[in-house]
């Protein structure tokens, strides 16, 4: 169970910003999200989209625990 | 200090407080970014941040600016939420012994905040809403600060 | 607008007024110069201007900045008379559609005000009073703005 | 008769900042000032000292009328 956060246009596409999802790893979580919605799957794979695990940018995969927070971040536009 | 604000704020009041009691500072530069109406094309601006992550990312750059420009103090305020035209979006103040460093640090921080800081921005106008991606000129401005190898 | 002030002022109050109602401005840069105590070496600063002449000379440069940087507005306040450490000496605010122009205009005006503007400056400390001549670095800063032939 | 103004260290040297002086031209006024005080004369001839007539910088000589204002300006230090 991880807390999953969506930001910017990813949140608009997903239709939610904050949800609890059961998954053992980030890649498993990602596969689950991809299976939900083809348009969201495409956006998550888009250029510049980054993933943060517990508020730190992540490259590659990582295991999840019940307190994990996974955020999907579209390209940062600045303020 | 870095603060994300849900409500509008008065840049002048922040500048007054920031200047107070600085007997050895000499130079305070500031920048205020104001939401433009774009002749009615923009009705509101929505800014989203990732609380905690956004402040931490800005903090890293602010510490870099402190060292690089020998800042004595800085203040970074950034609006989040729904912003109306004419409202301030961002306020940066930098204090230094001499004006060159204060100006350059303020400019440096603004280039970062406008181009790479973790914010997501949506403009709503008469034709609907759209998410804004970084402008090419923001990235050009930022490139000025990169030290050549 | 250009004003010479006999009494201390609040830079923040000036910035608030300057930002008010600017729905199409986008970018406001400001600079506040504060009298430094220099660890007790400076007790007071006296600034003399030539009323009329000083404002006219500053006005010429301000109009140059308006054209060169496409300013929508500017405000230049400068203290004259006796100034205590910690008091603001000068405040410049510039408003423009984009931040690059606002920063550059503010920087340009400050370089002029600190190096060539018609002021005469006397510092008084524990060792007595002395008139200050332009610093070499002020003239170097100013040279940045001169267009090559 | 012209109104003569001294600024900065020139005023300190002269011992006055504002005085009415009778002279037909700026150069005659200058000669008169030089005759008053050798130290002031030297300072007025120093590098960077400028003269303004009726608030406009002057090169060379000019006639004076009763309403003329002549200012002696040491090098401008900025604010």
Coordinates of C-alpha atoms in Angstrom, one line a residue:
Chain A
X1 CA 0.0 0.0 0.0
X2 CA 1.5 3.3 -1.1
X3 CA 0.2 6.8 -1.2
X4 CA 0.2 7.9 -4.9
X5 CA 0.2 11.6 -5.8
X6 CA -0.5 13.0 -9.3
X7 CA 0.4 16.6 -10.2
X8 CA -0.5 19.1 -12.9
X9 CA -1.9 17.6 -16.2
X10 CA -1.3 14.1 -14.9
X11 CA -3.8 14.7 -12.1
X12 CA -6.3 16.1 -14.7
X13 CA -5.8 13.0 -16.9
X14 CA -6.1 10.5 -14.0
X15 CA -9.1 12.3 -12.5
X16 CA -7.5 12.1 -9.0
X17 CA -4.5 13.7 -7.2
X18 CA -4.1 11.4 -4.2
X19 CA -4.9 7.7 -3.8
X20 CA -3.8 4.6 -1.8
X21 CA -2.7 1.8 -4.1
X22 CA -1.4 -1.7 -3.3
X23 CA 1.9 -2.5 -5.0
X24 CA 5.2 -4.2 -4.0
X25 CA 7.5 -2.0 -6.1
X26 CA 7.4 1.3 -8.1
X27 CA 7.5 -0.6 -11.4
X28 CA 4.5 -2.8 -10.3
X29 CA 2.6 0.4 -9.3
X30 CA 3.4 1.8 -12.7
X31 CA 2.1 -1.3 -14.5
X32 CA -1.1 -1.1 -12.5
X33 CA -1.6 2.6 -13.4
X34 CA -0.9 1.8 -17.1
X35 CA -3.6 -0.9 -17.0
X36 CA -6.2 1.5 -15.7
X37 CA -6.1 4.0 -18.5
X38 CA -4.2 4.1 -21.8
X39 CA -4.2 7.9 -22.0
X40 CA -2.7 8.2 -18.6
X41 CA -0.2 5.4 -19.4
X42 CA 1.0 7.4 -22.4
X43 CA 1.2 10.6 -20.4
X44 CA 3.2 8.9 -17.6
X45 CA 5.7 7.7 -20.3
X46 CA 5.9 11.1 -21.8
X47 CA 9.1 13.3 -22.0
X48 CA 10.2 15.0 -18.8
X49 CA 7.8 13.1 -16.5
X50 CA 9.6 12.2 -13.2
X51 CA 8.9 10.0 -10.3
X52 CA 9.6 10.9 -6.7
X53 CA 9.7 8.3 -3.9
X54 CA 9.3 9.8 -0.4
X55 CA 10.0 13.2 -1.9
X56 CA 13.2 12.3 -3.5
X57 CA 13.5 11.9 -7.3
X58 CA 13.9 8.3 -8.3
X59 CA 15.7 6.7 -11.2
X60 CA 14.9 3.0 -11.8
X61 CA 12.8 0.9 -9.6
X62 CA 12.5 0.6 -5.8
X63 CA 10.5 -1.5 -3.3
X64 CA 7.4 0.1 -1.6
X65 CA 6.4 -0.2 2.0
X66 CA 3.0 0.8 3.6
X67 CA 4.2 4.3 4.3
X68 CA 5.8 5.0 0.9
X69 CA 4.7 8.1 -1.0
X70 CA 5.1 8.0 -4.8
X71 CA 4.6 11.2 -6.8
X72 CA 4.3 11.5 -10.6
X73 CA 5.6 14.9 -11.7
X74 CA 5.0 16.4 -15.2
X75 CA 7.8 18.7 -16.5
X76 CA 8.1 21.5 -13.9
X77 CA 7.0 24.7 -15.4
X78 CA 8.4 27.0 -12.7
X79 CA 6.1 29.6 -11.0
Chain B
X1 CA 13.5 31.8 4.3
X2 CA 11.1 30.1 1.9
X3 CA 7.3 30.2 2.1
X4 CA 4.5 28.9 -0.1
X5 CA 1.4 31.0 0.4
X6 CA -2.2 30.1 -0.2
X7 CA -3.4 33.7 0.0
X8 CA -2.3 37.0 -1.7
X9 CA 0.4 39.0 0.1
X10 CA 1.9 42.5 0.1
X11 CA 5.4 42.5 -1.4
X12 CA 6.1 45.9 0.2
X13 CA 5.3 44.7 3.7
X14 CA 7.7 41.8 3.1
X15 CA 10.4 44.2 1.9
X16 CA 10.0 46.5 4.9
X17 CA 10.3 43.6 7.3
X18 CA 13.3 42.2 5.4
X19 CA 15.2 45.6 5.4
X20 CA 14.5 46.1 9.2
X21 CA 17.5 46.4 11.4
X22 CA 20.1 45.6 8.7
X23 CA 22.8 48.0 9.8
X24 CA 25.6 46.1 8.0
X25 CA 23.9 45.0 4.9
X26 CA 24.1 47.8 2.4
X27 CA 22.3 46.3 -0.5
X28 CA 18.8 44.7 -0.8
X29 CA 17.6 43.7 -4.3
X30 CA 14.0 42.4 -4.8
X31 CA 11.8 41.1 -7.5
X32 CA 8.1 40.9 -7.6
X33 CA 6.3 38.8 -10.2
X34 CA 2.7 39.9 -10.8
X35 CA 0.1 37.9 -12.7
X36 CA -0.7 39.6 -16.0
X37 CA -4.2 40.0 -17.3
X38 CA -2.9 39.7 -20.9
X39 CA -5.7 42.0 -22.0
X40 CA -8.3 39.7 -20.7
X41 CA -6.8 36.6 -22.2
X42 CA -5.9 35.3 -18.7
X43 CA -8.6 35.3 -16.1
X44 CA -6.9 33.2 -13.4
X45 CA -3.7 31.3 -12.9
X46 CA -3.5 28.1 -10.8
X47 CA -0.2 27.1 -9.3
X48 CA 0.3 23.7 -7.9
X49 CA 3.3 22.8 -5.7
X50 CA 4.3 19.5 -4.0
X51 CA 4.4 20.6 -0.4
X52 CA 7.7 19.7 1.2
X53 CA 9.4 18.6 -2.1
X54 CA 8.9 22.1 -3.6
X55 CA 10.4 24.0 -0.6
X56 CA 13.3 21.5 -0.4
X57 CA 14.1 21.9 -4.1
X58 CA 14.0 25.7 -3.8
X59 CA 16.1 25.5 -0.6
X60 CA 18.9 23.7 -2.4
X61 CA 19.1 26.4 -5.0
X62 CA 18.9 29.2 -2.3
X63 CA 21.8 27.7 -0.4
X64 CA 23.8 27.6 -3.7
X65 CA 23.0 31.3 -4.2
X66 CA 24.0 32.1 -0.6
X67 CA 27.4 30.6 -1.1
X68 CA 27.9 31.8 -4.7
X69 CA 27.0 35.4 -4.1
X70 CA 27.9 35.7 -0.4
X71 CA 24.3 36.5 0.6
X72 CA 23.7 37.7 4.2
X73 CA 20.0 36.9 3.9
X74 CA 17.2 35.9 1.5
X75 CA 13.5 35.7 1.4
X76 CA 11.5 33.7 -1.2
X77 CA 7.7 33.8 -1.2
X78 CA 5.7 32.0 -3.8
X79 CA 1.9 31.8 -4.2
X80 CA 0.1 28.6 -4.8
X81 CA -3.5 28.1 -5.5
X82 CA -5.7 30.4 -7.6
X83 CA -4.2 33.7 -8.5
X84 CA -6.1 36.7 -10.1
X85 CA -4.5 39.2 -12.5
X86 CA -2.7 41.9 -10.6
X87 CA -1.8 39.7 -7.7
X88 CA 1.8 39.0 -6.8
X89 CA 2.9 35.4 -7.7
X90 CA 6.5 35.5 -6.4
X91 CA 8.7 37.8 -4.3
X92 CA 12.4 37.3 -3.9
X93 CA 14.6 39.6 -1.7
X94 CA 18.4 39.2 -1.3
X95 CA 20.7 41.1 1.1
X96 CA 24.4 41.5 0.6
X97 CA 27.2 43.9 1.4
X98 CA 27.3 45.2 -2.2
X99 CA 24.7 45.7 -4.9
X100 CA 26.3 43.5 -7.6
X101 CA 25.9 40.3 -5.5
X102 CA 22.4 41.2 -4.3
X103 CA 21.2 41.8 -7.9
X104 CA 22.9 38.7 -9.3
X105 CA 21.6 36.5 -6.5
X106 CA 18.0 37.8 -7.0
X107 CA 18.3 37.3 -10.8
X108 CA 19.7 33.8 -10.4
X109 CA 16.9 32.8 -7.9
X110 CA 14.2 34.2 -10.2
X111 CA 15.6 32.4 -13.3
X112 CA 15.5 29.1 -11.3
X113 CA 12.0 29.8 -9.9
X114 CA 10.5 30.7 -13.3
X115 CA 12.0 27.8 -15.2
X116 CA 12.9 24.7 -13.1
X117 CA 11.2 25.0 -9.7
X118 CA 8.7 22.3 -8.9
X119 CA 5.5 24.2 -9.8
X120 CA 2.7 23.3 -12.3
X121 CA 0.8 26.1 -13.7
X122 CA -2.6 26.3 -15.4
X123 CA -4.0 29.4 -17.1
X124 CA -7.7 29.8 -17.5
X125 CA -9.1 32.3 -20.0
X126 CA -12.2 32.8 -22.1
X127 CA -11.1 29.8 -24.3
X128 CA -10.6 27.4 -21.4
X129 CA -7.7 26.1 -19.3
X130 CA -4.3 24.9 -20.3
X131 CA -1.2 23.7 -18.5
X132 CA 1.9 25.8 -19.2
X133 CA 5.2 24.3 -20.1
X134 CA 8.6 26.1 -19.5
X135 CA 9.2 29.0 -22.0
X136 CA 12.3 28.7 -24.2
X137 CA 13.5 32.1 -23.0
X138 CA 13.4 30.9 -19.4
X139 CA 15.7 28.1 -20.2
X140 CA 18.0 30.5 -22.1
X141 CA 18.1 32.8 -19.0
X142 CA 19.0 29.8 -16.9
X143 CA 21.9 28.8 -19.1
X144 CA 23.6 32.1 -18.3
X145 CA 24.4 30.7 -14.8
X146 CA 26.0 27.4 -15.9
X147 CA 29.7 27.5 -15.5
X148 CA 31.6 26.3 -18.6
X149 CA 33.6 23.1 -18.2
Chain C
X1 CA 9.1 59.6 -10.8
X2 CA 12.2 61.0 -9.1
X3 CA 12.1 62.4 -5.5
X4 CA 14.9 63.7 -3.2
X5 CA 13.9 63.2 0.4
X6 CA 15.1 65.1 3.5
X7 CA 13.6 62.5 5.9
X8 CA 13.9 58.7 6.2
X9 CA 11.4 56.6 4.3
X10 CA 10.0 53.1 4.2
X11 CA 11.1 51.2 1.0
X12 CA 8.4 48.6 1.5
X13 CA 5.6 51.2 1.5
X14 CA 7.0 52.6 -1.7
X15 CA 7.1 49.2 -3.3
X16 CA 3.5 48.5 -2.3
X17 CA 2.3 51.7 -3.8
X18 CA 4.4 51.1 -6.9
X19 CA 3.0 47.6 -7.5
X20 CA -0.6 48.6 -6.9
X21 CA -2.9 48.1 -9.8
X22 CA -0.3 46.9 -12.3
X23 CA -2.4 44.3 -14.1
X24 CA -0.2 44.3 -17.2
X25 CA 3.2 44.8 -15.7
X26 CA 4.4 41.3 -14.8
X27 CA 7.8 42.2 -13.4
X28 CA 8.9 44.7 -10.8
X29 CA 12.6 44.8 -9.7
X30 CA 13.7 47.0 -6.8
X31 CA 16.9 48.0 -5.1
X32 CA 17.3 49.5 -1.6
X33 CA 20.6 50.9 -0.6
X34 CA 21.1 51.1 3.2
X35 CA 23.7 53.1 5.1
X36 CA 26.2 50.7 6.6
X37 CA 27.5 51.1 10.1
X38 CA 30.9 49.6 9.0
X39 CA 31.3 48.2 12.5
X40 CA 31.1 51.7 14.1
X41 CA 33.5 53.3 11.6
X42 CA 30.7 55.3 10.1
X43 CA 28.4 57.3 12.4
X44 CA 26.6 59.4 9.9
X45 CA 26.5 60.0 6.2
X46 CA 25.7 63.5 4.8
X47 CA 24.4 63.7 1.2
X48 CA 24.2 66.9 -0.6
X49 CA 22.3 67.4 -3.9
X50 CA 21.9 70.5 -6.1
X51 CA 18.1 70.8 -6.1
X52 CA 16.7 71.0 -9.6
X53 CA 20.0 70.1 -11.2
X54 CA 20.3 66.7 -9.5
X55 CA 16.7 65.7 -10.4
X56 CA 17.2 66.9 -14.0
X57 CA 20.4 64.9 -14.4
X58 CA 18.8 61.7 -12.9
X59 CA 15.7 62.3 -15.1
X60 CA 17.8 62.2 -18.3
X61 CA 19.3 58.8 -17.3
X62 CA 15.9 57.5 -16.3
X63 CA 14.4 58.5 -19.7
X64 CA 17.4 56.6 -21.3
X65 CA 16.5 53.6 -19.2
X66 CA 12.9 53.8 -20.1
X67 CA 13.7 53.6 -23.8
X68 CA 16.5 51.2 -23.6
X69 CA 14.7 48.6 -21.4
X70 CA 11.1 49.3 -22.4
X71 CA 10.1 50.3 -18.9
X72 CA 6.4 50.8 -18.1
X73 CA 7.2 52.8 -15.0
X74 CA 10.0 53.7 -12.6
X75 CA 10.4 55.2 -9.2
X76 CA 13.7 56.7 -7.9
X77 CA 13.9 58.0 -4.3
X78 CA 17.1 59.4 -2.9
X79 CA 17.8 60.7 0.6
X80 CA 19.7 63.9 1.1
X81 CA 20.8 65.4 4.4
X82 CA 22.1 63.5 7.4
X83 CA 21.6 59.7 7.3
X84 CA 22.1 57.3 10.2
X85 CA 23.4 53.7 9.8
X86 CA 20.5 51.3 8.9
X87 CA 18.5 54.0 7.1
X88 CA 17.7 53.6 3.5
X89 CA 19.7 56.0 1.2
X90 CA 18.3 55.1 -2.2
X91 CA 15.3 53.1 -3.6
X92 CA 14.8 52.3 -7.2
X93 CA 11.9 50.3 -8.6
X94 CA 11.3 49.4 -12.3
X95 CA 8.3 47.9 -13.9
X96 CA 8.4 46.0 -17.2
X97 CA 6.5 43.2 -19.0
X98 CA 9.4 40.7 -18.4
X99 CA 11.9 40.3 -15.6
X100 CA 15.1 40.6 -17.7
X101 CA 14.3 44.2 -18.6
X102 CA 13.2 45.2 -15.1
X103 CA 16.3 43.8 -13.5
X104 CA 18.7 45.4 -16.1
X105 CA 17.0 48.8 -15.9
X106 CA 17.2 48.7 -12.1
X107 CA 20.8 47.7 -12.2
X108 CA 21.6 50.3 -14.8
X109 CA 19.9 53.1 -12.8
X110 CA 21.7 52.1 -9.6
X111 CA 25.1 52.1 -11.4
X112 CA 24.5 55.6 -12.5
X113 CA 23.1 56.8 -9.2
X114 CA 26.1 55.3 -7.2
X115 CA 28.8 56.6 -9.5
X116 CA 27.9 59.7 -11.5
X117 CA 24.7 61.2 -10.2
X118 CA 25.1 64.8 -8.8
X119 CA 25.5 64.0 -5.1
X120 CA 28.3 64.9 -2.7
X121 CA 28.8 62.6 0.2
X122 CA 30.5 63.1 3.5
X123 CA 31.1 60.3 6.0
X124 CA 31.6 61.1 9.7
X125 CA 33.1 58.5 12.1
X126 CA 35.2 58.5 15.2
X127 CA 38.2 59.9 13.3
X128 CA 36.3 62.9 11.8
X129 CA 34.6 63.7 8.5
X130 CA 35.7 63.1 4.9
X131 CA 34.2 63.7 1.5
X132 CA 33.9 60.5 -0.5
X133 CA 35.0 60.3 -4.2
X134 CA 33.6 57.7 -6.6
X135 CA 34.9 54.1 -6.0
X136 CA 36.8 52.5 -8.8
X137 CA 34.4 49.5 -8.8
X138 CA 31.5 51.9 -9.4
X139 CA 33.1 53.2 -12.6
X140 CA 33.8 49.6 -13.7
X141 CA 30.2 48.7 -13.1
X142 CA 29.1 51.6 -15.2
X143 CA 31.4 50.7 -18.1
X144 CA 29.3 47.5 -18.5
X145 CA 26.6 49.7 -20.0
X146 CA 28.6 51.5 -22.6
X147 CA 28.0 50.3 -26.1
X148 CA 31.1 49.5 -28.0
X149 CA 31.7 51.6 -31.1
Chain D
X1 CA 25.3 90.3 -9.4
X2 CA 25.1 86.5 -9.6
X3 CA 24.0 83.9 -7.1
X4 CA 27.1 81.7 -6.5
X5 CA 26.7 78.2 -5.0
X6 CA 29.4 75.9 -3.7
X7 CA 29.0 72.2 -3.1
X8 CA 30.7 69.4 -1.2
X9 CA 34.3 70.0 -0.2
X10 CA 34.4 73.3 -2.1
X11 CA 31.7 74.7 0.3
X12 CA 33.7 73.5 3.2
X13 CA 36.8 75.2 1.9
X14 CA 35.1 78.4 1.0
X15 CA 33.3 78.6 4.3
X16 CA 30.0 79.3 2.5
X17 CA 27.5 77.6 0.2
X18 CA 25.5 80.5 -1.2
X19 CA 26.5 84.1 -1.8
X20 CA 25.7 87.0 -4.1
X21 CA 28.7 88.2 -6.0
X22 CA 29.1 91.1 -8.5
X23 CA 30.8 90.0 -11.8
X24 CA 30.2 90.6 -15.5
X25 CA 31.2 87.1 -16.7
X26 CA 31.9 83.6 -15.2
X27 CA 35.7 84.1 -15.8
X28 CA 35.6 87.4 -13.9
X29 CA 33.7 85.7 -11.1
X30 CA 36.3 83.0 -11.1
X31 CA 39.2 85.5 -10.9
X32 CA 37.4 87.2 -8.0
X33 CA 37.0 83.9 -6.1
X34 CA 40.7 83.0 -6.8
X35 CA 41.8 86.3 -5.3
X36 CA 39.9 85.6 -2.1
X37 CA 41.6 82.4 -1.0
X38 CA 44.6 80.6 -2.6
X39 CA 43.4 77.2 -1.2
X40 CA 39.9 77.6 -2.7
X41 CA 41.5 78.8 -6.0
X42 CA 43.5 75.6 -6.1
X43 CA 40.5 73.4 -5.3
X44 CA 38.4 75.2 -8.0
X45 CA 41.1 74.4 -10.6
X46 CA 41.3 70.8 -9.4
X47 CA 40.5 67.7 -11.6
X48 CA 36.8 67.0 -12.2
X49 CA 35.5 70.4 -10.9
X50 CA 32.7 71.6 -13.1
X51 CA 30.8 74.8 -13.4
X52 CA 27.0 75.0 -14.0
X53 CA 25.4 78.2 -15.2
X54 CA 21.6 78.4 -14.5
X55 CA 21.7 74.6 -13.8
X56 CA 23.4 73.7 -17.1
X57 CA 27.0 72.5 -17.2
X58 CA 29.2 75.2 -18.8
X59 CA 32.3 74.9 -20.9
X60 CA 34.3 78.1 -21.4
X61 CA 33.0 81.5 -20.4
X62 CA 29.6 83.2 -20.4
X63 CA 28.2 86.6 -19.5
X64 CA 26.3 86.9 -16.2
X65 CA 23.1 88.8 -15.5
X66 CA 21.5 89.8 -12.2
X67 CA 19.5 86.5 -12.1
X68 CA 22.3 84.2 -13.0
X69 CA 23.1 81.2 -10.8
X70 CA 26.6 79.9 -10.9
X71 CA 27.4 76.6 -9.2
X72 CA 30.8 75.1 -8.5
X73 CA 30.6 71.3 -8.4
X74 CA 33.3 69.0 -7.1
X75 CA 33.5 65.5 -8.8
X76 CA 30.2 63.9 -8.3
X77 CA 30.4 61.0 -5.9
X78 CA 27.0 59.5 -6.6
X79 CA 24.7 58.7 -3.7

